[in-house]
Amino acid sequence: MIEIFKVDNMEHTPFIRQVEKFAGDEIVFSDREEDCDVFVTRFFQKLKPLILQYGSSKKYLVWTHEPRFDTHFNRKISWKGVDVHIMNIYTGDIYLNNYYFFWRDNICKIPDYKVERFGREKYKKIAALIKNCNWNTSLICNARELDLYELRKKIALQGYQLDKVDIYGKGWQENIVIENSRSGRWQERKIEILQKYHFNLCFENTIADYYCTEKIWDSIISGCLPIYYGGKNSTIYEDFEKNSFLDYTEFRDSNELFEYVEKMSIDEFNQRLNLCIQIFNKTYEKVKQMNRKKQVVKNIVQKLKEIM
């Protein structure tokens, strides 16, 4: 039995309920710092005062699937001579496939009205649901830029200036944004917005293997052809076929992308989106047969045992 103490509330992680459900008596939660074997948190900084207090008499684990909560690239680091173990999206033991955020429970098809409206100019616009962050989001690993947020924002702004992109989200100037789509029942509102469009700029925030959020799935179920960031050796192509979504890495720049969208025929749109829908439906069947949460907890338990 391993006793763990949650240094923060571990909101939206398996440490809320799933560890107890799937790990049984192997893992228990401690209410007292001094009684625990392992301190667990989403934020490395929160471990520093505990390391200063307890040193190597305790074990330490950072666990998060949020790309910017922790940006270490190694599974173990040292601080003040004490080992801190890392499980994040860059260490390769959080996301095991492209389905972690696949939460839809119905199967979709191209709505008839999408086909009927395709030839009208305004329906060729691209929807971009993006929060406008004003801080530096650059993230370099092995001389490679992993951040996609700034690129996505740049494309959205260029498209807005050319009247080819409609922007939704928080933090934008009123003359740019149509609405803050993240307020209230934002998940439902997102689908309502996307149903008005044929194309959706839906890059992930960060490049990482199997880091595939709800963005591409929500786009497909709304009848939007995803404009996604695939790239060479992207794990997204373990499920998606070439010539399904529009892969931005196949275009020289945003102008070439906008021109391609403008010239796309209804036949190509149908062919690409139908491929996406087929993949969506296959994924739906796969997800029904697997217990993703249980597998994630299995990895956590294995890591905790290794730490001990």
C-alpha atoms as a PDB file:
ATOM      1  CA  MET A   1       0.000   0.000   0.000  1.00  0.00           C
ATOM      2  CA  ILE A   2       1.262   3.470  -0.961  1.00  0.00           C
ATOM      3  CA  GLU A   3      -0.033   6.583   0.809  1.00  0.00           C
ATOM      4  CA  ILE A   4      -0.167   9.735  -1.277  1.00  0.00           C
ATOM      5  CA  PHE A   5      -0.842  13.318  -0.233  1.00  0.00           C
ATOM      6  CA  LYS A   6      -2.354  15.735  -2.751  1.00  0.00           C
ATOM      7  CA  VAL A   7      -0.503  19.031  -2.517  1.00  0.00           C
ATOM      8  CA  ASP A   8      -3.152  20.764  -4.642  1.00  0.00           C
ATOM      9  CA  ASN A   9      -6.712  19.689  -5.372  1.00  0.00           C
ATOM     10  CA  MET A  10      -5.634  17.804  -8.546  1.00  0.00           C
ATOM     11  CA  GLU A  11      -8.786  19.027 -10.266  1.00  0.00           C
ATOM     12  CA  HIS A  12      -9.670  17.273 -13.544  1.00  0.00           C
ATOM     13  CA  THR A  13      -7.129  14.500 -12.950  1.00  0.00           C
ATOM     14  CA  PRO A  14      -7.500  10.800 -12.055  1.00  0.00           C
ATOM     15  CA  PHE A  15      -6.484  11.710  -8.501  1.00  0.00           C
ATOM     16  CA  ILE A  16     -10.000  12.995  -7.834  1.00  0.00           C
ATOM     17  CA  ARG A  17     -11.809   9.648  -7.955  1.00  0.00           C
ATOM     18  CA  GLN A  18     -10.332   7.313 -10.541  1.00  0.00           C
ATOM     19  CA  VAL A  19      -7.236   6.264  -8.603  1.00  0.00           C
ATOM     20  CA  GLU A  20      -9.374   5.079  -5.691  1.00  0.00           C
ATOM     21  CA  LYS A  21     -11.799   3.336  -8.058  1.00  0.00           C
ATOM     22  CA  PHE A  22      -9.261   1.440 -10.150  1.00  0.00           C
ATOM     23  CA  ALA A  23      -6.270   1.052  -7.844  1.00  0.00           C
ATOM     24  CA  GLY A  24      -8.147  -0.551  -4.959  1.00  0.00           C
ATOM     25  CA  ASP A  25      -6.087  -0.844  -1.771  1.00  0.00           C
ATOM     26  CA  GLU A  26      -2.793  -0.369  -3.595  1.00  0.00           C
ATOM     27  CA  ILE A  27      -3.080   3.423  -3.337  1.00  0.00           C
ATOM     28  CA  VAL A  28      -4.649   5.347  -0.451  1.00  0.00           C
ATOM     29  CA  PHE A  29      -4.911   9.071   0.203  1.00  0.00           C
ATOM     30  CA  SER A  30      -3.402  10.531   3.343  1.00  0.00           C
ATOM     31  CA  ASP A  31      -4.856  13.527   5.201  1.00  0.00           C
ATOM     32  CA  ARG A  32      -1.566  14.275   6.938  1.00  0.00           C
ATOM     33  CA  GLU A  33       1.640  15.330   5.223  1.00  0.00           C
ATOM     34  CA  GLU A  34       3.855  13.551   7.711  1.00  0.00           C
ATOM     35  CA  ASP A  35       2.113  10.193   7.128  1.00  0.00           C
ATOM     36  CA  CYS A  36       2.344  10.063   3.346  1.00  0.00           C
ATOM     37  CA  ASP A  37       4.862   8.216   1.198  1.00  0.00           C
ATOM     38  CA  VAL A  38       4.513  10.409  -1.883  1.00  0.00           C
ATOM     39  CA  PHE A  39       3.539  14.035  -2.414  1.00  0.00           C
ATOM     40  CA  VAL A  40       1.568  14.534  -5.648  1.00  0.00           C
ATOM     41  CA  THR A  41       0.840  17.820  -7.397  1.00  0.00           C
ATOM     42  CA  ARG A  42       0.217  19.340 -10.824  1.00  0.00           C
ATOM     43  CA  PHE A  43       2.779  22.090 -10.203  1.00  0.00           C
ATOM     44  CA  PHE A  44       6.477  21.592  -9.539  1.00  0.00           C
ATOM     45  CA  GLN A  45       6.744  24.877  -7.624  1.00  0.00           C
ATOM     46  CA  LYS A  46       4.366  23.578  -4.949  1.00  0.00           C
ATOM     47  CA  LEU A  47       6.823  20.817  -4.070  1.00  0.00           C
ATOM     48  CA  LYS A  48       9.721  23.122  -3.230  1.00  0.00           C
ATOM     49  CA  PRO A  49       8.715  23.997   0.382  1.00  0.00           C
ATOM     50  CA  LEU A  50       7.944  20.327   1.027  1.00  0.00           C
ATOM     51  CA  ILE A  51      11.326  19.248  -0.311  1.00  0.00           C
ATOM     52  CA  LEU A  52      12.989  21.810   1.963  1.00  0.00           C
ATOM     53  CA  GLN A  53      11.022  20.419   4.921  1.00  0.00           C
ATOM     54  CA  TYR A  54      11.147  16.678   4.301  1.00  0.00           C
ATOM     55  CA  GLY A  55      14.089  16.230   1.935  1.00  0.00           C
ATOM     56  CA  SER A  56      14.678  12.707   0.684  1.00  0.00           C
ATOM     57  CA  SER A  57      12.571  11.137   3.461  1.00  0.00           C
ATOM     58  CA  LYS A  58       9.563  11.541   1.147  1.00  0.00           C
ATOM     59  CA  LYS A  59       8.946  10.893  -2.567  1.00  0.00           C
ATOM     60  CA  TYR A  60       7.628  13.497  -5.012  1.00  0.00           C
ATOM     61  CA  LEU A  61       5.546  13.266  -8.186  1.00  0.00           C
ATOM     62  CA  VAL A  62       4.303  15.925 -10.589  1.00  0.00           C
ATOM     63  CA  TRP A  63       1.311  14.630 -12.605  1.00  0.00           C
ATOM     64  CA  THR A  64      -0.563  16.758 -15.122  1.00  0.00           C
ATOM     65  CA  HIS A  65      -2.033  16.439 -18.596  1.00  0.00           C
ATOM     66  CA  GLU A  66      -2.235  20.228 -19.008  1.00  0.00           C
ATOM     67  CA  PRO A  67       0.538  21.248 -21.456  1.00  0.00           C
ATOM     68  CA  ARG A  68       1.676  24.367 -19.579  1.00  0.00           C
ATOM     69  CA  PHE A  69       1.203  23.270 -15.962  1.00  0.00           C
ATOM     70  CA  ASP A  70       4.541  21.496 -16.227  1.00  0.00           C
ATOM     71  CA  THR A  71       7.022  21.705 -19.100  1.00  0.00           C
ATOM     72  CA  HIS A  72       9.805  19.385 -18.003  1.00  0.00           C
ATOM     73  CA  PHE A  73      10.900  16.948 -20.706  1.00  0.00           C
ATOM     74  CA  ASN A  74      12.526  14.320 -18.454  1.00  0.00           C
ATOM     75  CA  ARG A  75      10.804  11.743 -16.269  1.00  0.00           C
ATOM     76  CA  LYS A  76      12.995  12.631 -13.302  1.00  0.00           C
ATOM     77  CA  ILE A  77      14.681  15.852 -12.276  1.00  0.00           C
ATOM     78  CA  SER A  78      16.655  16.871  -9.216  1.00  0.00           C
ATOM     79  CA  TRP A  79      16.090  19.899  -6.975  1.00  0.00           C
ATOM     80  CA  LYS A  80      18.251  20.545  -3.916  1.00  0.00           C
ATOM     81  CA  GLY A  81      19.644  17.042  -4.404  1.00  0.00           C
ATOM     82  CA  VAL A  82      16.183  15.440  -4.158  1.00  0.00           C
ATOM     83  CA  ASP A  83      14.555  13.487  -7.003  1.00  0.00           C
ATOM     84  CA  VAL A  84      11.237  14.734  -8.387  1.00  0.00           C
ATOM     85  CA  HIS A  85       9.401  12.378 -10.728  1.00  0.00           C
ATOM     86  CA  ILE A  86       7.459  13.771 -13.679  1.00  0.00           C
ATOM     87  CA  MET A  87       4.406  12.493 -15.542  1.00  0.00           C
ATOM     88  CA  ASN A  88       3.227  15.052 -18.078  1.00  0.00           C
ATOM     89  CA  ILE A  89       2.358  15.165 -21.765  1.00  0.00           C
ATOM     90  CA  TYR A  90       6.025  15.399 -22.757  1.00  0.00           C
ATOM     91  CA  THR A  91       7.221  12.311 -20.856  1.00  0.00           C
ATOM     92  CA  GLY A  92       5.103   9.923 -22.939  1.00  0.00           C
ATOM     93  CA  ASP A  93       3.165   8.198 -20.150  1.00  0.00           C
ATOM     94  CA  ILE A  94      -0.005  10.307 -19.930  1.00  0.00           C
ATOM     95  CA  TYR A  95      -1.582  10.013 -23.383  1.00  0.00           C
ATOM     96  CA  LEU A  96      -1.503   6.468 -24.687  1.00  0.00           C
ATOM     97  CA  ASN A  97      -3.570   7.068 -27.841  1.00  0.00           C
ATOM     98  CA  ASN A  98      -5.532   9.812 -29.575  1.00  0.00           C
ATOM     99  CA  TYR A  99      -8.743   9.164 -27.620  1.00  0.00           C
ATOM    100  CA  TYR A 100      -8.200  10.681 -24.174  1.00  0.00           C
ATOM    101  CA  PHE A 101     -10.561  13.581 -24.890  1.00  0.00           C
ATOM    102  CA  PHE A 102     -13.024  11.673 -27.070  1.00  0.00           C
ATOM    103  CA  TRP A 103     -16.226  12.132 -25.063  1.00  0.00           C
ATOM    104  CA  ARG A 104     -18.961  12.150 -27.686  1.00  0.00           C
ATOM    105  CA  ASP A 105     -21.463   9.321 -27.471  1.00  0.00           C
ATOM    106  CA  ASN A 106     -23.233   9.630 -30.798  1.00  0.00           C
ATOM    107  CA  ILE A 107     -22.299   9.026 -34.423  1.00  0.00           C
ATOM    108  CA  CYS A 108     -22.402  11.872 -36.902  1.00  0.00           C
ATOM    109  CA  LYS A 109     -22.982  12.434 -40.604  1.00  0.00           C
ATOM    110  CA  ILE A 110     -22.704  15.517 -42.796  1.00  0.00           C
ATOM    111  CA  PRO A 111     -25.860  17.590 -42.237  1.00  0.00           C
ATOM    112  CA  ASP A 112     -27.795  18.237 -45.440  1.00  0.00           C
ATOM    113  CA  TYR A 113     -27.788  21.990 -44.878  1.00  0.00           C
ATOM    114  CA  LYS A 114     -23.964  22.019 -44.889  1.00  0.00           C
ATOM    115  CA  VAL A 115     -23.971  20.673 -48.431  1.00  0.00           C
ATOM    116  CA  GLU A 116     -26.678  23.069 -49.581  1.00  0.00           C
ATOM    117  CA  ARG A 117     -24.913  26.147 -48.199  1.00  0.00           C
ATOM    118  CA  PHE A 118     -21.398  25.253 -49.299  1.00  0.00           C
ATOM    119  CA  GLY A 119     -21.400  27.274 -52.508  1.00  0.00           C
ATOM    120  CA  ARG A 120     -22.385  30.508 -50.801  1.00  0.00           C
ATOM    121  CA  GLU A 121     -19.408  32.765 -50.147  1.00  0.00           C
ATOM    122  CA  LYS A 122     -19.967  33.504 -46.466  1.00  0.00           C
ATOM    123  CA  TYR A 123     -20.086  29.814 -45.611  1.00  0.00           C
ATOM    124  CA  LYS A 124     -16.480  29.403 -46.759  1.00  0.00           C
ATOM    125  CA  LYS A 125     -15.399  31.356 -43.673  1.00  0.00           C
ATOM    126  CA  ILE A 126     -13.284  29.592 -41.065  1.00  0.00           C
ATOM    127  CA  ALA A 127     -14.307  29.520 -37.409  1.00  0.00           C
ATOM    128  CA  ALA A 128     -11.521  30.080 -34.867  1.00  0.00           C
ATOM    129  CA  LEU A 129     -12.384  29.583 -31.190  1.00  0.00           C
ATOM    130  CA  ILE A 130      -9.269  30.850 -29.427  1.00  0.00           C
ATOM    131  CA  LYS A 131      -8.435  32.577 -26.164  1.00  0.00           C
ATOM    132  CA  ASN A 132      -6.209  35.609 -26.691  1.00  0.00           C
ATOM    133  CA  CYS A 133      -3.235  35.238 -24.342  1.00  0.00           C
ATOM    134  CA  ASN A 134      -0.806  38.127 -24.187  1.00  0.00           C
ATOM    135  CA  TRP A 135       2.178  36.296 -22.714  1.00  0.00           C
ATOM    136  CA  ASN A 136       5.054  34.449 -24.345  1.00  0.00           C
ATOM    137  CA  THR A 137       3.970  30.866 -25.030  1.00  0.00           C
ATOM    138  CA  SER A 138       7.151  29.664 -26.732  1.00  0.00           C
ATOM    139  CA  LEU A 139       8.260  26.171 -25.709  1.00  0.00           C
ATOM    140  CA  ILE A 140      11.505  24.851 -27.182  1.00  0.00           C
ATOM    141  CA  CYS A 141      12.716  21.257 -26.970  1.00  0.00           C
ATOM    142  CA  ASN A 142      15.724  19.999 -28.914  1.00  0.00           C
ATOM    143  CA  ALA A 143      15.701  23.203 -30.980  1.00  0.00           C
ATOM    144  CA  ARG A 144      12.097  22.556 -32.021  1.00  0.00           C
ATOM    145  CA  GLU A 145       9.219  24.937 -31.264  1.00  0.00           C
ATOM    146  CA  LEU A 146       6.407  22.928 -29.660  1.00  0.00           C
ATOM    147  CA  ASP A 147       3.976  25.786 -29.146  1.00  0.00           C
ATOM    148  CA  LEU A 148       1.083  26.011 -31.605  1.00  0.00           C
ATOM    149  CA  TYR A 149      -0.930  28.670 -29.829  1.00  0.00           C
ATOM    150  CA  GLU A 150       0.941  31.646 -31.307  1.00  0.00           C
ATOM    151  CA  LEU A 151       0.809  30.186 -34.823  1.00  0.00           C
ATOM    152  CA  ARG A 152      -2.918  29.503 -34.492  1.00  0.00           C
ATOM    153  CA  LYS A 153      -3.533  33.043 -33.237  1.00  0.00           C
ATOM    154  CA  LYS A 154      -1.432  34.531 -36.051  1.00  0.00           C
ATOM    155  CA  ILE A 155      -3.400  32.611 -38.683  1.00  0.00           C
ATOM    156  CA  ALA A 156      -6.700  33.660 -37.099  1.00  0.00           C
ATOM    157  CA  LEU A 157      -5.721  37.355 -37.096  1.00  0.00           C
ATOM    158  CA  GLN A 158      -4.480  37.235 -40.688  1.00  0.00           C
ATOM    159  CA  GLY A 159      -7.711  35.537 -41.695  1.00  0.00           C
ATOM    160  CA  TYR A 160      -9.769  38.102 -39.813  1.00  0.00           C
ATOM    161  CA  GLN A 161      -8.026  40.948 -41.659  1.00  0.00           C
ATOM    162  CA  LEU A 162      -8.819  39.225 -44.974  1.00  0.00           C
ATOM    163  CA  ASP A 163     -12.436  38.571 -43.893  1.00  0.00           C
ATOM    164  CA  LYS A 164     -11.860  34.826 -44.123  1.00  0.00           C
ATOM    165  CA  VAL A 165     -11.918  33.950 -40.395  1.00  0.00           C
ATOM    166  CA  ASP A 166     -14.460  34.658 -37.653  1.00  0.00           C
ATOM    167  CA  ILE A 167     -12.876  34.770 -34.188  1.00  0.00           C
ATOM    168  CA  TYR A 168     -14.579  33.692 -30.963  1.00  0.00           C
ATOM    169  CA  GLY A 169     -13.015  33.630 -27.515  1.00  0.00           C
ATOM    170  CA  LYS A 170     -11.844  35.512 -24.462  1.00  0.00           C
ATOM    171  CA  GLY A 171      -9.382  38.403 -24.308  1.00  0.00           C
ATOM    172  CA  TRP A 172      -9.844  39.870 -27.794  1.00  0.00           C
ATOM    173  CA  GLN A 173     -10.701  43.460 -28.692  1.00  0.00           C
ATOM    174  CA  GLU A 174     -14.413  43.973 -29.164  1.00  0.00           C
ATOM    175  CA  ASN A 175     -14.003  44.984 -32.799  1.00  0.00           C
ATOM    176  CA  ILE A 176     -12.282  41.661 -33.566  1.00  0.00           C
ATOM    177  CA  VAL A 177     -14.172  39.023 -31.607  1.00  0.00           C
ATOM    178  CA  ILE A 178     -17.755  37.981 -32.272  1.00  0.00           C
ATOM    179  CA  GLU A 179     -18.347  36.674 -28.754  1.00  0.00           C
ATOM    180  CA  ASN A 180     -16.667  35.048 -25.771  1.00  0.00           C
ATOM    181  CA  SER A 181     -17.655  31.483 -26.504  1.00  0.00           C
ATOM    182  CA  ARG A 182     -16.134  30.180 -23.247  1.00  0.00           C
ATOM    183  CA  SER A 183     -18.686  31.743 -20.926  1.00  0.00           C
ATOM    184  CA  GLY A 184     -21.616  29.785 -19.469  1.00  0.00           C
ATOM    185  CA  ARG A 185     -22.415  26.449 -21.117  1.00  0.00           C
ATOM    186  CA  TRP A 186     -19.410  26.800 -23.379  1.00  0.00           C
ATOM    187  CA  GLN A 187     -19.210  23.209 -24.616  1.00  0.00           C
ATOM    188  CA  GLU A 188     -22.746  23.310 -25.959  1.00  0.00           C
ATOM    189  CA  ARG A 189     -22.214  26.840 -27.271  1.00  0.00           C
ATOM    190  CA  LYS A 190     -19.092  25.718 -29.120  1.00  0.00           C
ATOM    191  CA  ILE A 191     -21.067  23.132 -31.066  1.00  0.00           C
ATOM    192  CA  GLU A 192     -23.793  25.675 -31.821  1.00  0.00           C
ATOM    193  CA  ILE A 193     -21.182  28.049 -33.256  1.00  0.00           C
ATOM    194  CA  LEU A 194     -19.379  25.432 -35.319  1.00  0.00           C
ATOM    195  CA  GLN A 195     -22.622  24.210 -36.851  1.00  0.00           C
ATOM    196  CA  LYS A 196     -22.769  27.544 -38.711  1.00  0.00           C
ATOM    197  CA  TYR A 197     -19.417  26.966 -40.432  1.00  0.00           C
ATOM    198  CA  HIS A 198     -17.788  24.520 -42.822  1.00  0.00           C
ATOM    199  CA  PHE A 199     -14.179  24.914 -41.614  1.00  0.00           C
ATOM    200  CA  ASN A 200     -12.637  25.109 -38.158  1.00  0.00           C
ATOM    201  CA  LEU A 201      -9.103  26.202 -37.236  1.00  0.00           C
ATOM    202  CA  CYS A 202      -8.479  23.704 -34.445  1.00  0.00           C
ATOM    203  CA  PHE A 203      -4.754  23.313 -33.774  1.00  0.00           C
ATOM    204  CA  GLU A 204      -3.785  21.852 -30.416  1.00  0.00           C
ATOM    205  CA  ASN A 205      -2.034  24.219 -28.018  1.00  0.00           C
ATOM    206  CA  THR A 206       1.155  22.159 -28.070  1.00  0.00           C
ATOM    207  CA  ILE A 207       2.892  19.515 -30.154  1.00  0.00           C
ATOM    208  CA  ALA A 208       3.153  16.245 -28.216  1.00  0.00           C
ATOM    209  CA  ASP A 209       2.595  12.595 -29.096  1.00  0.00           C
ATOM    210  CA  TYR A 210      -1.051  11.563 -28.670  1.00  0.00           C
ATOM    211  CA  TYR A 211      -1.994  14.976 -27.321  1.00  0.00           C
ATOM    212  CA  CYS A 212      -5.289  15.073 -29.180  1.00  0.00           C
ATOM    213  CA  THR A 213      -7.940  17.094 -27.358  1.00  0.00           C
ATOM    214  CA  GLU A 214     -11.627  17.574 -28.067  1.00  0.00           C
ATOM    215  CA  LYS A 215     -10.881  20.181 -30.750  1.00  0.00           C
ATOM    216  CA  ILE A 216     -10.735  17.928 -33.803  1.00  0.00           C
ATOM    217  CA  TRP A 217     -13.594  15.711 -32.596  1.00  0.00           C
ATOM    218  CA  ASP A 218     -15.890  18.673 -31.897  1.00  0.00           C
ATOM    219  CA  SER A 219     -15.125  20.036 -35.333  1.00  0.00           C
ATOM    220  CA  ILE A 220     -16.131  16.796 -37.041  1.00  0.00           C
ATOM    221  CA  ILE A 221     -19.302  16.255 -35.071  1.00  0.00           C
ATOM    222  CA  SER A 222     -20.356  19.806 -35.926  1.00  0.00           C
ATOM    223  CA  GLY A 223     -19.974  19.171 -39.644  1.00  0.00           C
ATOM    224  CA  CYS A 224     -16.790  21.252 -39.924  1.00  0.00           C
ATOM    225  CA  LEU A 225     -13.720  20.157 -41.826  1.00  0.00           C
ATOM    226  CA  PRO A 226     -10.852  20.489 -39.319  1.00  0.00           C
ATOM    227  CA  ILE A 227      -7.841  22.626 -40.168  1.00  0.00           C
ATOM    228  CA  TYR A 228      -5.345  20.833 -37.949  1.00  0.00           C
ATOM    229  CA  TYR A 229      -1.603  20.704 -37.383  1.00  0.00           C
ATOM    230  CA  GLY A 230      -0.339  17.233 -38.255  1.00  0.00           C
ATOM    231  CA  GLY A 231       3.236  17.327 -39.388  1.00  0.00           C
ATOM    232  CA  LYS A 232       5.864  14.709 -40.085  1.00  0.00           C
ATOM    233  CA  ASN A 233       5.528  11.576 -37.945  1.00  0.00           C
ATOM    234  CA  SER A 234       2.508  12.972 -36.104  1.00  0.00           C
ATOM    235  CA  THR A 235       0.709  10.300 -34.070  1.00  0.00           C
ATOM    236  CA  ILE A 236      -2.602  11.739 -35.284  1.00  0.00           C
ATOM    237  CA  TYR A 237      -2.038   9.775 -38.493  1.00  0.00           C
ATOM    238  CA  GLU A 238      -2.240   6.517 -36.596  1.00  0.00           C
ATOM    239  CA  ASP A 239      -5.991   7.099 -36.814  1.00  0.00           C
ATOM    240  CA  PHE A 240      -6.600   9.776 -39.444  1.00  0.00           C
ATOM    241  CA  GLU A 241      -5.915   9.235 -43.120  1.00  0.00           C
ATOM    242  CA  LYS A 242      -4.050  11.645 -45.333  1.00  0.00           C
ATOM    243  CA  ASN A 243      -6.411  13.951 -47.205  1.00  0.00           C
ATOM    244  CA  SER A 244      -9.010  13.797 -44.460  1.00  0.00           C
ATOM    245  CA  PHE A 245      -8.553  16.977 -42.371  1.00  0.00           C
ATOM    246  CA  LEU A 246      -6.616  19.919 -43.820  1.00  0.00           C
ATOM    247  CA  ASP A 247      -3.082  19.637 -42.457  1.00  0.00           C
ATOM    248  CA  TYR A 248      -1.561  23.105 -42.108  1.00  0.00           C
ATOM    249  CA  THR A 249       1.952  21.681 -42.404  1.00  0.00           C
ATOM    250  CA  GLU A 250       1.214  20.966 -46.069  1.00  0.00           C
ATOM    251  CA  PHE A 251       0.809  24.676 -46.841  1.00  0.00           C
ATOM    252  CA  ARG A 252       3.577  27.251 -47.197  1.00  0.00           C
ATOM    253  CA  ASP A 253       1.678  29.870 -45.208  1.00  0.00           C
ATOM    254  CA  SER A 254      -1.790  31.036 -44.206  1.00  0.00           C
ATOM    255  CA  ASN A 255      -2.412  32.766 -47.546  1.00  0.00           C
ATOM    256  CA  GLU A 256      -1.963  29.469 -49.365  1.00  0.00           C
ATOM    257  CA  LEU A 257      -4.332  27.831 -46.872  1.00  0.00           C
ATOM    258  CA  PHE A 258      -7.014  30.496 -47.357  1.00  0.00           C
ATOM    259  CA  GLU A 259      -6.678  30.254 -51.129  1.00  0.00           C
ATOM    260  CA  TYR A 260      -7.048  26.463 -50.968  1.00  0.00           C
ATOM    261  CA  VAL A 261     -10.191  26.725 -48.841  1.00  0.00           C
ATOM    262  CA  GLU A 262     -11.621  29.331 -51.209  1.00  0.00           C
ATOM    263  CA  LYS A 263     -11.128  27.065 -54.235  1.00  0.00           C
ATOM    264  CA  MET A 264     -12.275  23.831 -52.583  1.00  0.00           C
ATOM    265  CA  SER A 265     -15.143  22.101 -54.363  1.00  0.00           C
ATOM    266  CA  ILE A 266     -18.149  20.596 -52.655  1.00  0.00           C
ATOM    267  CA  ASP A 267     -16.977  17.159 -53.841  1.00  0.00           C
ATOM    268  CA  GLU A 268     -13.618  17.527 -52.098  1.00  0.00           C
ATOM    269  CA  PHE A 269     -15.286  18.897 -48.973  1.00  0.00           C
ATOM    270  CA  ASN A 270     -17.644  15.915 -48.852  1.00  0.00           C
ATOM    271  CA  GLN A 271     -14.839  13.439 -49.516  1.00  0.00           C
ATOM    272  CA  ARG A 272     -12.571  14.852 -46.806  1.00  0.00           C
ATOM    273  CA  LEU A 273     -15.282  15.306 -44.203  1.00  0.00           C
ATOM    274  CA  ASN A 274     -16.746  11.864 -44.875  1.00  0.00           C
ATOM    275  CA  LEU A 275     -13.293  10.386 -44.230  1.00  0.00           C
ATOM    276  CA  CYS A 276     -13.177  12.294 -40.938  1.00  0.00           C
ATOM    277  CA  ILE A 277     -16.639  11.030 -40.050  1.00  0.00           C
ATOM    278  CA  GLN A 278     -15.626   7.440 -40.784  1.00  0.00           C
ATOM    279  CA  ILE A 279     -12.662   7.879 -38.456  1.00  0.00           C
ATOM    280  CA  PHE A 280     -14.920   9.446 -35.845  1.00  0.00           C
ATOM    281  CA  ASN A 281     -17.274   6.463 -36.017  1.00  0.00           C
ATOM    282  CA  LYS A 282     -14.409   3.953 -35.797  1.00  0.00           C
ATOM    283  CA  THR A 283     -13.070   5.816 -32.781  1.00  0.00           C
ATOM    284  CA  TYR A 284     -16.511   5.786 -31.206  1.00  0.00           C
ATOM    285  CA  GLU A 285     -16.563   1.999 -31.500  1.00  0.00           C
ATOM    286  CA  LYS A 286     -13.012   1.686 -30.145  1.00  0.00           C
ATOM    287  CA  VAL A 287     -13.730   3.883 -27.158  1.00  0.00           C
ATOM    288  CA  LYS A 288     -16.816   1.826 -26.297  1.00  0.00           C
ATOM    289  CA  GLN A 289     -14.602  -1.260 -26.033  1.00  0.00           C
ATOM    290  CA  MET A 290     -11.801   0.224 -23.932  1.00  0.00           C
ATOM    291  CA  ASN A 291     -11.526   1.643 -20.448  1.00  0.00           C
ATOM    292  CA  ARG A 292      -9.192   4.583 -20.970  1.00  0.00           C
ATOM    293  CA  LYS A 293      -9.399   5.798 -17.387  1.00  0.00           C
ATOM    294  CA  LYS A 294      -8.403   2.410 -16.034  1.00  0.00           C
ATOM    295  CA  GLN A 295      -5.324   2.316 -18.283  1.00  0.00           C
ATOM    296  CA  VAL A 296      -4.266   5.787 -17.164  1.00  0.00           C
ATOM    297  CA  VAL A 297      -4.566   4.734 -13.516  1.00  0.00           C
ATOM    298  CA  LYS A 298      -2.576   1.575 -14.259  1.00  0.00           C
ATOM    299  CA  ASN A 299       0.280   3.781 -15.470  1.00  0.00           C
ATOM    300  CA  ILE A 300       0.023   5.928 -12.339  1.00  0.00           C
ATOM    301  CA  VAL A 301       0.173   2.898 -10.067  1.00  0.00           C
ATOM    302  CA  GLN A 302       3.156   1.526 -11.966  1.00  0.00           C
ATOM    303  CA  LYS A 303       4.943   4.871 -11.657  1.00  0.00           C
ATOM    304  CA  LEU A 304       4.248   5.092  -7.912  1.00  0.00           C
ATOM    305  CA  LYS A 305       5.615   1.599  -7.405  1.00  0.00           C
ATOM    306  CA  GLU A 306       8.744   2.502  -9.353  1.00  0.00           C
ATOM    307  CA  ILE A 307       9.171   5.625  -7.229  1.00  0.00           C
ATOM    308  CA  MET A 308       8.906   3.621  -4.017  1.00  0.00           C
END
